[in-house]
């Protein structure tokens, strides 16, 4: 069968648009992958014949459910829950749960789609899925969060299992929420099935380094990119947006690797601290007190808080967007380039808009897409599953060494694949092609399902 490749890719994308109206983030994520796949179809006509790409763009199962719960005033609240089980060619569905008011089906599908390729890149036996709810945990009491999690799990539990679907955290879902979710799963099923959820507490089946893994992993990935150009973090000015789990542990590892992180943010603004972010104070404000980033500036004399504008106005050599999707646009990308930024490493999922990514790729700025650079979190979740399955527990050093090996391995694979497919240095193409090939081969082997 002769295949006109660019036309074929256009056709697949048009069909995705038609079948999934109004899901802008999902369209964006699919488009970004499809743009890299023309070179693959050119070499693998079997994937065109068997509609492998079309099948990967269609989730295997999508679950949407009502989550009723009662707040502290006795008022009834209703949220919507989602779990998109996108692809199980490589293992049980694996991916986090996001609790944020912006969550809708399109957001969950974009995240689930990215997760397929990210998980493939880790080399671990995990498929791709994602879930969440439009519930906003901000300003909710622990008791409210618990009641919400219990109601959410009362529906979701029937879809989960250590060999079926294994959620974890994401924005708005941390150790507290994972605890409530696991407790309710255990209560309903009467099974202590540790491997059904990851990001658990260290005393009850959790794995060392899971909390740190996404941020540490992104820093290791950045370090590998720099080494490929004969450079390092030593003495470099770094800006990391966000102040959640990814950002906090990204800052920790960048500092250990010799860089200086001078700014971080939350949804209301950002802080600049020319002396380098004081991690102990940041952790106190964000982790212990669940406070706002402005409080960091209240406590640190060398810091100031800016509530307007963009954190990307702060000059830096390395930018690590680690807050949320589409937080860094074309204007920000131009500012970064003008200020001499040399590396952009995505700690969050799809934080750079397509305009921004094009600009980075065209101007020779080293750009690492999230599905490669932030894979350390889910990779360490797979290590947690491994420890649960063997009822084992690894040391911090052992786990961190494994994470570092995985991240350097992902970088090498993306780098080599980009070369092999005629775009040396293009880690977007390398990540998309390497991730896709791994999934496509398994999908193809499993027959028409
Ligand atoms: N939510 C994280 C991610 O975006 C982690 C998922 C997991 O550990 O399963 O990859």
PDB file of C-alpha atoms and ligand atoms in Angstrom, residues 94-97 111 115 118-119 130 166-171 198 210 214 349 374-375 377-379 381-382, ligand 1:
ATOM      1  CA  UNK A  94      -0.469   4.381  34.997  1.00  0.00           C
ATOM      2  CA  UNK A  95      -0.705   8.080  35.647  1.00  0.00           C
ATOM      3  CA  UNK A  96      -1.717  10.596  38.235  1.00  0.00           C
ATOM      4  CA  UNK A  97      -4.921  12.186  39.467  1.00  0.00           C
ATOM      5  CA  UNK A 111      -2.438  14.386  30.133  1.00  0.00           C
ATOM      6  CA  UNK A 115       1.498   9.816  29.694  1.00  0.00           C
ATOM      7  CA  UNK A 118       6.311   9.372  28.778  1.00  0.00           C
ATOM      8  CA  UNK A 119       5.761   6.008  30.416  1.00  0.00           C
ATOM      9  CA  UNK A 130      -4.778   9.949  33.824  1.00  0.00           C
ATOM     10  CA  UNK A 166      -2.633   2.363  39.109  1.00  0.00           C
ATOM     11  CA  UNK A 167      -3.182   6.061  39.899  1.00  0.00           C
ATOM     12  CA  UNK A 168      -0.833   8.430  41.734  1.00  0.00           C
ATOM     13  CA  UNK A 169      -0.708  12.164  42.449  1.00  0.00           C
ATOM     14  CA  UNK A 170      -0.529  15.228  40.227  1.00  0.00           C
ATOM     15  CA  UNK A 171      -1.505  18.870  40.831  1.00  0.00           C
ATOM     16  CA  UNK A 198       1.724   5.063  44.181  1.00  0.00           C
ATOM     17  CA  UNK A 210       9.052   9.180  44.999  1.00  0.00           C
ATOM     18  CA  UNK A 214       9.913  14.468  39.249  1.00  0.00           C
ATOM     19  CA  UNK A 349       3.275  18.613  31.432  1.00  0.00           C
ATOM     20  CA  UNK A 374       9.504  14.965  33.804  1.00  0.00           C
ATOM     21  CA  UNK A 375       9.307  11.184  33.441  1.00  0.00           C
ATOM     22  CA  UNK A 377       8.050  10.864  38.776  1.00  0.00           C
ATOM     23  CA  UNK A 378       6.231   8.095  37.025  1.00  0.00           C
ATOM     24  CA  UNK A 379       9.443   6.066  36.633  1.00  0.00           C
ATOM     25  CA  UNK A 381       6.198   5.165  40.755  1.00  0.00           C
ATOM     26  CA  UNK A 382       7.082   2.069  38.736  1.00  0.00           C
TER      27      UNK A 382
HETATM   28  N1  LIG B   1       1.386  12.843  37.632  1.00  0.00           N
HETATM   29  C1  LIG B   1       2.753  12.462  37.376  1.00  0.00           C
HETATM   30  C2  LIG B   1       3.061  12.624  35.907  1.00  0.00           C
HETATM   31  O1  LIG B   1       2.579  13.559  35.295  1.00  0.00           O
HETATM   32  C3  LIG B   1       3.110  11.108  37.970  1.00  0.00           C
HETATM   33  C4  LIG B   1       2.264   9.956  37.568  1.00  0.00           C
HETATM   34  C5  LIG B   1       2.542   8.670  38.333  1.00  0.00           C
HETATM   35  O2  LIG B   1       3.430   8.631  39.170  1.00  0.00           O
HETATM   36  O3  LIG B   1       1.832   7.701  38.044  1.00  0.00           O
HETATM   37  O4  LIG B   1       3.784  11.876  35.291  1.00  0.00           O
END
